[in-house]
XYZ file of C-alpha atoms in Angstrom:
707
model
C 86.008 114.353 80.875
C 88.886 112.358 80.530
C 91.775 115.091 81.073
C 95.158 113.454 79.309
C 97.979 113.858 81.105
C 101.607 114.010 80.659
C 105.022 113.222 81.636
C 103.488 111.255 84.371
C 104.273 108.737 86.882
C 107.270 106.476 87.233
C 107.989 104.291 84.328
C 109.254 101.659 85.980
C 106.312 101.101 87.754
C 104.558 98.049 86.038
C 101.164 95.511 86.030
C 102.743 93.683 88.698
C 104.514 89.903 88.356
C 102.109 86.880 88.332
C 100.864 84.674 91.426
C 102.938 82.164 91.075
C 105.927 84.307 91.658
C 104.381 86.100 95.411
C 104.664 84.093 98.327
C 101.217 84.202 99.452
C 100.441 82.551 96.243
C 102.421 79.967 95.345
C 100.063 77.350 96.024
C 97.394 78.778 93.497
C 95.667 76.388 91.648
C 95.600 78.353 88.055
C 91.670 78.848 87.651
C 89.613 80.905 85.205
C 90.062 84.825 85.403
C 87.894 87.556 87.498
C 86.606 90.104 84.825
C 88.841 92.911 86.428
C 92.447 90.923 86.936
C 93.594 87.262 85.907
C 91.795 84.932 88.406
C 94.393 82.363 90.534
C 92.534 80.648 93.161
C 93.962 78.684 95.740
C 92.600 74.690 95.785
C 94.156 74.454 99.512
C 94.414 77.743 101.451
C 98.462 78.219 101.884
C 99.863 79.438 105.018
C 99.640 83.275 105.336
C 103.181 84.626 103.929
C 105.817 86.042 107.291
C 104.209 89.061 108.181
C 100.843 88.685 106.492
C 97.800 89.091 108.387
C 95.007 87.417 107.442
C 91.193 87.035 107.367
C 88.805 84.358 106.801
C 85.089 84.891 105.856
C 84.023 84.016 109.517
C 86.044 86.899 110.776
C 83.675 89.300 108.583
C 80.646 86.751 109.707
C 79.215 89.873 111.897
C 78.606 91.968 108.818
C 77.197 89.940 106.950
C 79.539 91.042 103.721
C 77.539 90.931 100.441
C 80.667 91.771 98.142
C 84.093 91.693 98.114
C 83.917 95.220 98.821
C 82.420 94.924 102.041
C 84.827 92.492 103.922
C 88.327 94.907 102.661
C 87.013 97.707 103.730
C 86.223 95.850 107.488
C 89.909 95.253 107.924
C 90.792 96.831 111.073
C 93.411 100.134 109.875
C 93.239 99.255 106.392
C 91.814 102.049 103.769
C 91.497 101.669 100.275
C 93.719 103.700 98.195
C 91.466 104.760 94.551
C 91.465 107.358 92.075
C 94.578 107.052 89.607
C 94.141 104.629 87.700
C 92.453 106.069 84.862
C 94.328 109.729 84.809
C 97.939 108.174 85.280
C 100.067 108.019 82.527
C 100.180 104.845 80.767
C 99.661 102.072 82.559
C 102.616 102.767 84.708
C 103.289 101.826 88.372
C 100.854 100.610 90.999
C 98.835 103.321 92.476
C 96.080 101.231 94.314
C 96.806 99.327 97.574
C 94.464 96.439 96.659
C 95.677 92.882 94.620
C 92.819 90.048 93.895
C 94.626 86.621 93.305
C 98.006 88.071 93.744
C 97.515 90.532 90.327
C 97.240 94.263 90.408
C 93.555 95.363 88.413
C 94.462 95.583 85.099
C 91.735 97.598 83.438
C 92.406 101.534 83.333
C 88.471 101.928 83.722
C 88.236 99.902 86.603
C 89.304 101.050 89.633
C 89.552 98.635 93.126
C 86.266 99.480 94.315
C 84.295 98.726 91.360
C 86.249 95.857 90.922
C 85.735 94.523 94.603
C 81.525 95.554 94.646
C 81.391 92.732 91.610
C 83.113 90.144 93.148
C 80.392 88.339 95.806
C 81.035 87.983 99.141
C 80.914 84.266 99.068
C 83.504 83.838 96.263
C 86.584 85.319 98.617
C 88.627 82.464 100.067
C 90.554 84.792 102.552
C 92.103 88.325 102.338
C 95.726 88.546 103.374
C 97.064 92.235 104.686
C 100.737 92.419 103.066
C 103.243 94.676 103.458
C 104.158 96.292 99.167
C 107.838 96.003 99.235
C 107.865 91.996 100.030
C 106.142 91.363 96.814
C 106.988 91.981 93.510
C 104.910 94.401 91.766
C 106.549 97.364 91.374
C 105.113 100.549 93.062
C 103.142 99.148 95.938
C 104.428 100.471 99.611
C 103.017 99.862 103.098
C 99.715 97.708 103.533
C 98.310 95.430 100.472
C 94.954 94.055 100.349
C 95.660 90.822 98.416
C 91.670 89.324 97.688
C 91.935 85.818 97.412
C 88.894 83.520 95.491
C 87.352 80.589 96.554
C 88.702 77.321 93.882
C 86.206 76.800 91.084
C 83.913 79.452 91.944
C 84.335 80.277 88.216
C 82.344 77.376 87.491
C 79.805 78.089 89.839
C 77.326 79.174 87.640
C 76.244 82.707 87.514
C 76.773 85.324 90.442
C 74.687 89.063 89.879
C 75.402 92.073 92.305
C 73.387 94.371 93.056
C 73.741 98.277 94.420
C 71.620 100.836 94.492
C 71.966 104.081 96.085
C 69.179 106.480 95.711
C 69.461 110.050 97.116
C 66.752 113.056 97.891
C 67.948 116.526 99.178
C 65.679 119.487 99.268
C 65.278 122.263 96.330
C 66.471 119.736 94.301
C 65.833 116.941 91.973
C 65.561 113.495 93.639
C 68.454 111.397 92.456
C 66.616 107.227 91.825
C 69.329 106.242 88.780
C 72.707 106.121 90.706
C 73.545 101.905 91.357
C 75.025 99.035 89.364
C 74.119 95.751 88.733
C 76.615 92.661 87.465
C 76.942 89.499 86.364
C 79.914 87.081 86.447
C 79.902 83.445 85.352
C 81.613 81.006 83.078
C 80.775 80.137 79.810
C 82.962 77.255 78.250
C 85.817 77.728 80.721
C 85.803 81.485 79.745
C 85.077 83.778 82.853
C 82.406 86.309 81.989
C 81.504 89.742 83.508
C 78.884 92.317 82.054
C 78.317 95.158 84.150
C 76.035 98.516 83.649
C 76.657 101.148 86.578
C 75.396 104.994 86.405
C 77.287 107.538 88.799
C 74.226 109.649 88.931
C 74.445 112.879 90.774
C 71.325 115.453 92.092
C 73.496 118.242 94.083
C 72.828 121.685 94.624
C 73.497 124.481 97.260
C 71.663 128.123 97.797
C 72.338 131.415 99.860
C 73.311 135.160 99.759
C 75.816 136.472 98.467
C 76.941 139.735 98.587
C 79.320 142.206 96.494
C 81.947 144.764 98.467
C 84.036 147.476 96.371
C 87.353 147.849 97.230
C 86.980 150.277 100.141
C 84.769 147.568 101.904
C 81.169 149.179 100.780
C 78.729 146.427 100.023
C 77.453 147.294 96.389
C 74.981 144.393 96.143
C 73.733 141.293 97.849
C 72.279 137.996 95.815
C 70.258 135.392 96.694
C 71.964 132.401 94.164
C 70.445 128.687 93.784
C 72.984 126.588 91.789
C 72.179 122.724 91.169
C 74.935 120.207 89.346
C 73.372 117.341 87.691
C 74.953 114.005 86.022
C 74.552 110.493 84.878
C 76.925 108.750 83.421
C 75.737 105.136 82.720
C 78.834 102.948 81.565
C 78.669 99.062 80.363
C 81.529 96.896 80.396
C 82.431 93.770 79.252
C 85.170 91.646 80.552
C 86.206 88.027 79.386
C 89.590 86.233 80.919
C 90.644 82.282 80.584
C 93.585 80.005 81.705
C 93.983 77.180 79.822
C 94.966 73.887 80.232
C 98.767 74.884 79.910
C 98.743 77.810 82.485
C 98.413 80.876 79.562
C 96.226 83.785 80.679
C 94.159 86.091 79.199
C 91.994 89.040 79.466
C 89.863 91.044 76.799
C 87.901 94.169 78.516
C 85.601 96.502 76.420
C 83.737 99.197 77.486
C 81.561 102.220 77.069
C 79.910 105.141 78.435
C 77.582 107.783 78.074
C 78.022 111.052 80.446
C 75.224 113.984 80.397
C 76.698 116.762 82.696
C 74.460 120.282 83.140
C 75.810 122.477 85.828
C 73.057 126.326 86.276
C 73.331 128.546 88.900
C 71.103 131.431 88.820
C 70.918 134.812 90.986
C 69.054 137.980 91.475
C 70.875 140.486 92.702
C 70.040 144.338 94.647
C 71.927 147.375 95.124
C 71.691 150.541 95.382
C 73.623 151.994 92.656
C 72.500 149.080 89.347
C 68.916 148.334 90.522
C 68.168 144.376 90.223
C 70.522 142.563 88.128
C 69.666 138.519 87.122
C 72.356 136.730 86.150
C 71.684 133.065 85.128
C 75.029 130.411 84.132
C 75.283 127.079 82.408
C 77.192 124.560 81.750
C 76.278 120.988 79.709
C 78.703 118.533 78.714
C 77.818 115.442 76.596
C 80.024 113.156 76.225
C 80.830 109.500 74.696
C 83.718 107.291 75.625
C 84.782 103.967 75.160
C 88.276 101.707 75.878
C 89.217 98.182 74.627
C 91.878 96.280 76.162
C 92.920 92.897 76.737
C 96.740 91.056 77.933
C 97.721 87.488 77.094
C 100.146 85.922 79.700
C 102.653 82.729 78.781
C 105.585 81.020 80.168
C 108.902 81.591 78.404
C 111.894 80.427 79.595
C 112.678 80.666 83.246
C 109.731 83.298 83.434
C 105.871 85.265 82.803
C 105.889 86.845 79.677
C 102.575 89.359 79.778
C 101.528 91.256 76.789
C 99.329 94.077 77.288
C 97.212 96.727 75.016
C 95.252 99.194 75.717
C 92.726 101.893 73.041
C 90.665 104.424 74.959
C 89.145 107.742 73.022
C 87.305 110.072 74.188
C 84.411 113.075 72.966
C 84.210 115.745 75.103
C 81.637 118.552 73.951
C 81.231 121.384 76.746
C 79.218 124.566 76.121
C 79.441 127.614 78.931
C 77.033 130.296 79.136
C 76.084 133.421 81.482
C 73.788 135.911 80.836
C 73.332 139.237 82.763
C 70.061 141.237 82.642
C 70.286 144.522 84.238
C 67.377 146.787 85.006
C 69.578 149.786 84.573
C 72.144 148.801 81.213
C 70.101 146.627 79.781
C 70.858 142.614 78.048
C 75.156 140.992 78.310
C 76.865 137.840 78.038
C 78.984 135.516 77.069
C 79.774 131.973 75.845
C 82.780 129.941 75.327
C 82.584 126.618 73.217
C 84.826 123.888 73.575
C 85.204 120.478 71.877
C 88.172 117.565 72.927
C 88.459 114.828 71.909
C 91.289 112.865 73.693
C 93.126 109.643 72.731
C 95.509 106.945 73.828
C 97.003 104.186 72.798
C 99.338 101.443 74.626
C 101.362 98.781 73.729
C 103.275 96.981 77.047
C 105.709 93.646 77.415
C 106.922 92.353 81.432
C 108.954 89.375 81.791
C 109.087 88.590 85.522
C 111.379 85.695 86.578
C 112.806 83.884 89.764
C 116.684 83.278 90.329
C 117.732 81.235 93.407
C 117.853 82.613 96.642
C 114.575 83.931 96.347
C 115.737 86.656 94.301
C 112.865 88.373 91.952
C 113.232 90.056 88.930
C 110.674 91.479 86.700
C 112.045 93.862 83.082
C 109.726 96.149 81.262
C 108.578 98.158 77.820
C 106.168 100.113 77.140
C 105.597 102.257 74.480
C 102.447 105.027 74.082
C 101.003 107.347 72.032
C 98.456 110.247 73.870
C 96.917 113.254 71.771
C 94.212 115.531 72.174
C 92.543 118.291 69.831
C 90.603 121.485 70.957
C 88.528 123.456 68.855
C 87.092 126.381 70.851
C 85.098 129.448 70.265
C 84.872 132.524 72.208
C 81.282 134.581 71.525
C 79.683 137.494 73.343
C 75.347 138.282 72.923
C 74.168 140.066 70.339
C 70.995 142.483 70.929
C 69.213 139.862 68.353
C 69.999 137.397 70.842
C 72.418 135.769 69.220
C 76.222 135.129 69.984
C 79.054 137.183 68.020
C 83.028 134.653 68.016
C 85.427 136.612 69.309
C 89.182 135.945 68.590
C 90.971 135.653 71.817
C 94.237 133.534 70.133
C 92.968 130.028 71.411
C 90.615 128.878 68.948
C 92.790 124.984 67.631
C 95.357 122.939 69.958
C 96.560 120.513 69.192
C 98.650 117.955 71.676
C 100.451 114.719 70.651
C 102.764 112.898 72.757
C 104.929 110.095 71.878
C 106.888 108.029 74.814
C 108.123 104.837 75.088
C 109.658 103.331 78.702
C 111.817 101.053 80.148
C 112.261 99.959 83.530
C 113.880 96.887 85.533
C 112.688 95.916 88.968
C 114.493 93.867 91.705
C 113.041 92.725 94.679
C 114.389 89.961 97.667
C 113.778 89.552 101.826
C 117.511 90.568 102.618
C 117.152 89.104 106.145
C 113.716 86.951 107.739
C 112.374 89.667 108.762
C 113.585 92.658 106.016
C 112.233 92.528 102.635
C 113.803 95.016 100.006
C 112.588 96.521 96.752
C 114.633 98.585 94.389
C 113.062 99.581 90.613
C 114.945 101.557 87.806
C 113.770 102.997 84.949
C 113.852 105.852 82.583
C 111.188 107.644 79.744
C 111.496 108.830 76.902
C 109.036 111.194 75.676
C 108.625 113.226 71.875
C 105.672 116.389 73.491
C 104.292 118.996 70.598
C 101.624 121.818 70.857
C 100.115 123.392 68.133
C 98.795 125.656 70.294
C 100.060 129.127 72.376
C 103.877 128.700 72.164
C 103.791 125.479 70.270
C 106.511 123.433 69.821
C 107.924 119.835 69.881
C 110.297 119.272 72.744
C 111.615 115.621 73.794
C 112.464 114.973 77.555
C 114.858 111.984 78.381
C 113.884 111.296 82.373
C 114.919 109.207 85.477
C 113.497 107.672 87.753
C 112.915 104.992 90.704
C 112.254 103.902 93.812
C 113.531 101.912 96.550
C 110.756 100.327 99.286
C 111.810 98.455 102.832
C 109.437 96.946 104.684
C 110.685 95.660 108.439
C 108.774 93.820 110.225
C 110.401 94.899 114.244
C 108.503 92.682 115.788
C 105.303 90.351 115.590
C 102.861 92.983 115.199
C 105.391 95.870 114.395
C 106.238 96.658 110.894
C 108.121 100.077 109.623
C 107.426 100.712 105.823
C 110.158 102.870 103.576
C 110.118 104.715 100.442
C 112.862 106.662 98.426
C 110.867 108.127 94.953
C 112.015 109.902 92.525
C 108.915 110.271 90.594
C 107.798 112.493 87.439
C 104.237 113.448 87.514
C 101.212 114.183 85.334
C 100.889 117.415 82.752
C 97.257 118.341 82.092
C 97.264 118.164 78.347
C 94.362 120.774 79.014
C 96.909 123.231 80.112
C 98.570 123.913 76.586
C 95.083 125.100 75.573
C 93.569 128.513 76.190
C 90.014 128.724 77.808
C 87.384 130.848 79.177
C 85.934 131.083 82.396
C 82.950 133.228 81.437
C 81.191 133.033 84.688
C 84.226 134.670 87.335
C 85.061 137.049 84.150
C 88.149 135.964 83.474
C 90.562 132.729 81.367
C 93.576 130.855 81.450
C 96.393 131.365 78.245
C 97.892 128.341 77.021
C 101.528 127.528 77.959
C 103.331 125.704 75.237
C 106.492 125.491 77.701
C 104.848 123.685 80.142
C 107.097 120.963 81.313
C 106.159 117.317 84.047
C 106.972 118.028 87.708
C 109.108 115.954 88.974
C 109.308 115.036 93.229
C 111.776 113.612 94.897
C 110.133 111.867 97.814
C 110.953 110.266 101.074
C 108.401 108.665 103.400
C 108.657 106.446 107.113
C 105.354 103.948 108.485
C 105.383 102.410 111.339
C 102.581 99.634 111.560
C 101.201 98.412 114.474
C 99.195 95.611 114.799
C 96.874 95.756 117.972
C 95.540 92.716 118.707
C 92.215 92.263 119.751
C 91.956 96.279 120.059
C 92.754 96.689 116.158
C 95.383 98.418 114.148
C 96.939 101.916 113.704
C 99.665 103.273 111.128
C 101.754 106.850 111.289
C 103.277 107.859 108.102
C 106.153 110.691 107.826
C 106.364 112.187 104.129
C 109.241 115.127 103.017
C 109.621 115.740 99.084
C 111.268 118.452 97.423
C 109.373 119.001 94.161
C 110.639 120.890 91.101
C 108.307 122.612 88.438
C 105.465 121.982 90.368
C 102.153 123.767 88.217
C 100.284 126.574 88.993
C 99.131 130.210 88.237
C 102.089 131.911 86.522
C 102.237 135.414 84.622
C 102.241 134.492 80.743
C 103.417 138.298 79.727
C 102.191 141.722 81.330
C 98.505 141.211 81.148
C 97.853 137.187 80.451
C 98.153 134.495 82.979
C 97.681 130.375 82.589
C 98.988 127.328 84.288
C 102.726 127.294 84.470
C 105.936 125.850 86.266
C 106.931 127.090 89.224
C 110.605 126.925 91.167
C 111.224 124.232 93.854
C 108.643 123.290 96.539
C 108.571 121.579 99.619
C 105.978 119.308 100.088
C 105.260 118.042 103.684
C 102.825 115.104 104.888
C 101.631 113.546 108.707
C 99.214 110.674 108.516
C 97.605 107.937 110.279
C 94.947 105.389 109.975
C 93.691 103.524 112.275
C 90.914 100.879 113.988
C 89.904 100.614 117.991
C 87.799 97.407 118.522
C 85.508 98.464 121.415
C 84.859 94.879 122.760
C 87.661 94.733 125.405
C 85.817 98.048 126.545
C 82.662 96.167 126.757
C 81.101 97.080 123.749
C 80.287 94.325 121.952
C 80.351 94.688 117.700
C 81.471 98.074 118.180
C 84.651 99.881 116.405
C 85.993 103.664 115.539
C 87.614 103.662 112.189
C 90.319 107.293 111.889
C 91.800 108.747 109.149
C 93.864 111.615 109.474
C 96.498 113.931 107.418
C 98.154 116.617 107.549
C 99.454 118.292 104.741
C 101.275 121.619 103.686
C 102.915 122.225 100.365
C 105.226 125.212 100.501
C 105.594 127.437 97.351
C 107.175 130.300 95.896
C 104.742 132.943 94.866
C 105.753 133.751 90.998
C 104.150 137.404 91.202
C 105.928 138.304 94.927
C 108.733 135.710 95.237
C 107.591 134.581 99.338
C 106.731 131.331 100.513
C 102.642 129.991 100.310
C 101.029 127.081 100.323
C 100.287 125.617 96.766
C 96.581 126.888 95.394
C 93.883 124.122 96.286
C 96.483 121.864 98.021
C 94.810 120.029 100.610
C 95.656 121.520 104.263
C 94.424 118.903 106.297
C 91.427 115.419 106.530
C 89.383 114.030 109.503
C 87.719 110.972 108.589
C 86.132 109.469 111.857
C 83.279 106.965 111.884
C 82.002 104.574 114.319
C 80.076 101.362 113.499
C 78.371 98.944 115.705
C 77.095 95.294 114.969
C 73.932 94.627 117.732
C 75.445 91.327 118.696
C 72.511 88.817 117.796
C 70.786 90.630 115.692
C 70.655 91.281 111.868
C 70.911 95.277 113.387
C 73.811 97.738 112.739
C 74.177 101.735 113.161
C 76.817 104.005 113.258
C 78.202 108.379 112.825
C 80.526 109.578 111.090
C 82.337 112.813 111.182
C 84.656 114.247 107.937
C 86.027 117.709 107.582
C 88.415 118.643 104.611
C 90.287 121.912 104.150
C 92.249 123.277 101.301
C 94.012 126.320 100.700
C 92.975 129.197 98.494
C 92.998 129.545 94.421
C 95.666 131.817 94.443
C 95.569 133.715 90.603
C 97.830 136.191 89.364
C 94.986 138.951 89.537
C 92.460 137.343 92.372
C 92.507 135.646 95.021
C 89.907 132.576 95.984
C 89.044 130.490 98.574
C 86.586 128.155 98.901
C 85.802 125.958 101.826
C 82.911 124.047 104.138
C 81.288 125.636 106.887
C 81.529 123.337 109.723
C 81.902 119.261 109.336
C 80.037 117.046 107.331
C 78.309 114.546 110.179
C 76.029 111.810 109.277
C 74.536 108.184 110.389
C 72.909 105.836 109.796
C 70.635 102.494 110.705
C 71.110 98.737 108.889
C 69.411 96.022 108.532
C 71.889 93.264 106.920
C 68.930 90.723 105.782
C 65.419 92.500 104.031
C 64.729 89.657 101.159
C 68.282 88.356 100.731
C 69.984 92.497 100.799
C 71.932 94.836 103.045
C 69.592 97.899 103.232
C 71.118 101.002 104.524
C 68.935 104.504 105.320
C 71.432 107.461 106.130
C 70.197 111.068 106.879
C 73.417 112.778 105.929
C 74.700 117.213 106.893
C 73.816 115.922 110.207
C 75.583 119.267 111.808
C 74.203 121.800 108.450
C 77.984 121.775 106.629
C 77.898 125.173 104.592
C 79.805 125.865 101.644
C 81.617 129.425 101.441
C 83.944 131.135 98.477
C 85.311 134.450 99.071
C 86.741 135.798 96.100
C 89.465 139.052 96.286
C 89.867 140.392 92.541
C 92.636 142.727 92.239
C 92.839 145.991 89.328
C 95.288 144.451 88.102
C 97.892 142.228 89.590
C 97.575 141.119 93.452
C 100.458 143.594 94.745
C 97.545 146.644 93.578
C 94.507 147.895 94.498
C 91.287 145.559 95.401
C 88.770 145.973 92.341
C 85.735 144.779 94.787
C 85.392 141.455 96.472
C 82.591 138.767 96.771
C 81.725 136.627 99.776
C 79.406 133.245 99.442
C 77.323 131.685 101.826
C 75.499 128.692 100.591
C 73.751 125.569 102.396
C 72.717 122.780 101.089
C 70.473 120.949 103.943
C 69.921 117.830 105.306
C 69.269 114.610 103.253
C 68.465 110.966 103.102
C 70.404 108.752 101.099
C 69.313 104.943 101.071
C 71.883 102.013 99.805
C 70.610 98.588 98.835
C 73.381 95.829 97.828
C 72.895 92.294 97.531
C 73.645 88.876 95.429
C 71.426 86.661 93.418
């Protein structure tokens, strides 16, 4: 589901200024654009900007890349940041650290990985790794990859890229339909991209669950099997054109169907209630579409870009939970929710450069966001029908009208020091017709200071100081019922957007032939983080917490092993330690924020065997989250052990790259422990549950290529 958000990201963070304003793209010759970003490819490759690391196609030759994604993923020490475009507030700030021809990807429905996957490797002239603060692209800090395309690529005919990724898991349906095909080319001077993508999954797990009473005495043991199946086919069309006069326009149109089915069944045997069978099923049939575009042209001393976007989503969802008891008969509950979500945005950006190389940008944005929810809670009757029960959340409507203004200034303060300052504010009127519904108006200042200091030829220090307003989930305004776990959330019309005041210091070291490494330290003081709070003496829901302290240490590195005599081998690592300390609304004591990431360890080895088309490797992934703390329960879901995988790859099988991966070699299991209290967490325990589920070892095939 789209899960519309309110009160979110930094106002002033716009969609990036134009390639002619970027130091590394000033000599680029405008050509027809890429389908997901305005294309400006270089007719003659310019020298890299001071401090930029350049990677040419020859640097990736040993990997035999098929797409631009294959190339960017092999840049030492660089990790692509994705996953925030579609859920971000408005067009907002640049949140992904990838540019195409010096420009941010303009389509909220396409993330950086998807855009790069649709560009053939033969279309890439070079990849520059630059410091975000040196670019006049509001929101970017740290390392940024700028993928520059070859001039004339758009006129070279149509190129088709293919990715197919089936997998086969024990005790579950085979997943044959996961993949994407896209074709790009030029018709009458207009660059066209047509893509069909299906994010399909056939997941699941199985194992025992034990239930204990308040004194720890086992009541029953369940044997459970759960499956999670989804198909998300999306058809998208993107058009881009650059006129002879240098004007640029982009048009994007996309539509998607989603069919998601979650199902679980269990059989329990206990000493007091005999045999008990439980079945749960959740079905979501969704359709959504989006249409958007932008037009950019010269005006006075600068360039003006006008942007429009409309998105709509219709999401009906039905959750059903049935219990059959040997003693006590049959009972059940059903929760039905139908949501319609809409987002409309108009934005204007004007950027120019003044004497001395100072870049400026002024941006204005207006948005109208809506959520309409119709819900029903019903109980199973003896005749098999469901009788609706009033629960207070049958209808909820949320609307937000928002206006933003921002000013961005950026320049080099010294030959080795660049700065970017962004100042902005937003006005929003937020109304809800659900529980505690009312209309409120906010004015929120926000902004960011970013510095990039080239300490030495291979050492960079990045610093940022930011005040941002984070997202609100519109669905937190609506009441809901979790029929599987026998609990619910009341809607809260008094929610306010969280404000995060954050500072971060990052050290980046180019290790030359040894690779690249970075380490970052961040602290934030957060106000009004969203977590479970009491809404009344007997109900709970999502609400705001008092001030909280957020800490993070992260590191990304690539170690090249050629100098150790292991030619073609490399180790990549992505490590994060995090603590989000909040005040518990029930006890007043400090604890970790519910379901906050505590650590991440992602390490991989890849060996491209010299003189052959073969490669092999392995990966180790471990991640842990803090428990979900409700007022009457503590729920801790985590993985038992790390996820380990190994692969072999052939880079030329009839022109395709084929990889076979054996996944979950260490037999990772999913665990879920829940303690439920009679009333509140500071009272006696009613019962507890302990679940152990495995999902087995399985194979995954990945086939990629271009035609």
